[in-house]
Coordinates of C-alpha atoms in Angstrom, one line a residue:
M676 CA -33.4 -16.2 21.4
P677 CA -32.0 -12.9 21.9
S678 CA -33.3 -9.9 20.0
F679 CA -30.8 -8.3 17.6
K680 CA -32.7 -5.2 17.6
K681 CA -31.6 -4.4 21.1
L682 CA -27.8 -4.5 20.5
S683 CA -26.2 -1.4 21.6
P684 CA -24.6 0.7 19.0
L685 CA -21.2 0.5 21.0
V686 CA -21.5 -3.5 20.4
V687 CA -22.1 -3.2 17.0
M688 CA -19.2 -0.9 16.5
A689 CA -17.0 -3.3 18.4
V690 CA -18.0 -6.4 16.2
L691 CA -17.3 -4.3 13.1
L692 CA -14.1 -3.0 14.0
S693 CA -13.0 -6.4 15.0
S694 CA -13.7 -8.1 11.6
S695 CA -11.1 -8.7 9.0
A696 CA -13.0 -6.4 6.6
A697 CA -12.2 -3.3 8.8
F698 CA -8.4 -4.1 8.2
A699 CA -8.8 -5.0 4.6
G700 CA -5.7 -3.9 2.4
A701 CA -3.4 -3.5 5.4
V702 CA -0.4 -6.1 5.1
K703 CA 2.6 -6.8 6.9
S704 CA 5.9 -4.9 5.8
E705 CA 7.4 -8.4 5.6
A706 CA 5.3 -9.3 2.8
V707 CA 7.2 -6.9 0.4
V708 CA 10.5 -8.2 1.0
G709 CA 12.0 -9.2 -2.5
L710 CA 9.3 -7.2 -4.4
F711 CA 10.5 -3.9 -6.3
G712 CA 9.6 -0.4 -5.4
F713 CA 10.6 3.3 -5.7
D714 CA 9.8 6.2 -3.4
W715 CA 7.2 8.2 -5.5
F716 CA 7.3 11.1 -2.9
K717 CA 11.1 11.7 -4.3
P718 CA 10.5 11.7 -8.1
E719 CA 13.7 13.1 -8.9
S720 CA 15.7 10.3 -7.5
A721 CA 13.2 7.5 -7.9
K722 CA 14.7 4.2 -8.9
C723 CA 13.4 0.9 -8.7
A724 CA 15.1 -1.3 -6.0
A725 CA 14.5 -4.6 -4.5
V726 CA 13.1 -4.3 -0.9
T727 CA 15.4 -5.3 1.8
A728 CA 14.3 -6.8 5.3
E729 CA 16.1 -4.1 6.5
A730 CA 14.3 -1.3 4.6
A731 CA 11.0 -3.3 5.3
A732 CA 11.6 -2.9 9.0
K733 CA 11.5 1.0 8.8
F734 CA 8.0 1.0 7.2
K735 CA 5.1 2.4 9.6
S736 CA 2.6 0.7 7.3
C737 CA 1.9 -1.2 4.3
S738 CA -1.4 -1.7 2.3
Y739 CA -2.3 -3.7 -0.6
R740 CA -4.3 -2.1 -3.6
A741 CA -6.0 -4.3 -6.1
A742 CA -5.4 -3.7 -9.9
G743 CA -8.1 -1.3 -11.1
E744 CA -8.3 0.7 -7.9
T745 CA -6.7 4.4 -7.7
G746 CA -3.3 4.9 -7.2
S747 CA -1.5 3.1 -9.8
F748 CA 0.2 5.4 -12.4
S749 CA -0.7 3.2 -15.3
G750 CA -4.4 2.5 -13.7
N751 CA -4.1 -1.2 -14.1
A752 CA -1.4 -2.6 -11.7
D753 CA -1.9 -3.9 -8.3
Y754 CA 0.7 -2.8 -5.8
Y755 CA 1.7 -2.1 -2.0
A756 CA 2.1 1.4 -0.7
C757 CA 4.5 1.5 2.3
Q758 CA 5.1 4.4 4.4
V759 CA 8.4 5.2 5.7
S760 CA 7.5 8.8 6.9
E761 CA 5.6 11.9 6.3
K762 CA 8.0 12.5 3.5
S763 CA 8.5 9.1 2.1
E764 CA 6.1 6.5 0.5
L765 CA 7.2 3.5 -1.4
M766 CA 5.1 2.1 -4.1
I767 CA 6.1 -1.6 -4.4
Y768 CA 5.4 -4.2 -7.2
K769 CA 5.7 -7.8 -7.7
T770 CA 8.4 -7.6 -10.6
K771 CA 11.0 -5.3 -11.4
A772 CA 9.4 -4.9 -15.0
R773 CA 6.2 -3.6 -13.5
C774 CA 7.9 -1.6 -11.3
S775 CA 10.1 0.1 -14.1
E776 CA 7.0 0.6 -16.1
E777 CA 5.1 2.3 -13.3
L778 CA 8.1 4.6 -12.9
E779 CA 8.4 5.6 -16.2
I780 CA 4.7 6.6 -16.5
M781 CA 5.2 8.4 -13.5
K782 CA 8.1 10.6 -14.5
S783 CA 6.6 10.8 -18.2
N784 CA 3.5 12.5 -16.2
G785 CA 5.6 15.1 -14.5
D786 CA 4.4 13.4 -11.1

């Protein structure tokens, strides 16, 4: 029987990085098509809009945040954060109503 005490730190790191836990929260951009979002980096012009496949194809990365995690303007909504560039990131919600509420809270806070 092999001894786990003799495992190299590099082997342990490789196993951890290959696990699904290392990528928790990351999602494919296609997952947000049809949902509603706004660019919170541009509060003056931000509007809730449906995410199209064309728009999603431009996302560099998307991650999911569960309700209760920091980042939601209401503090209790789950959402996706999708980065387009260093100057553009969309907060995307499952319904237009949730998107509108979060946008309203952001604007009322002066964010």
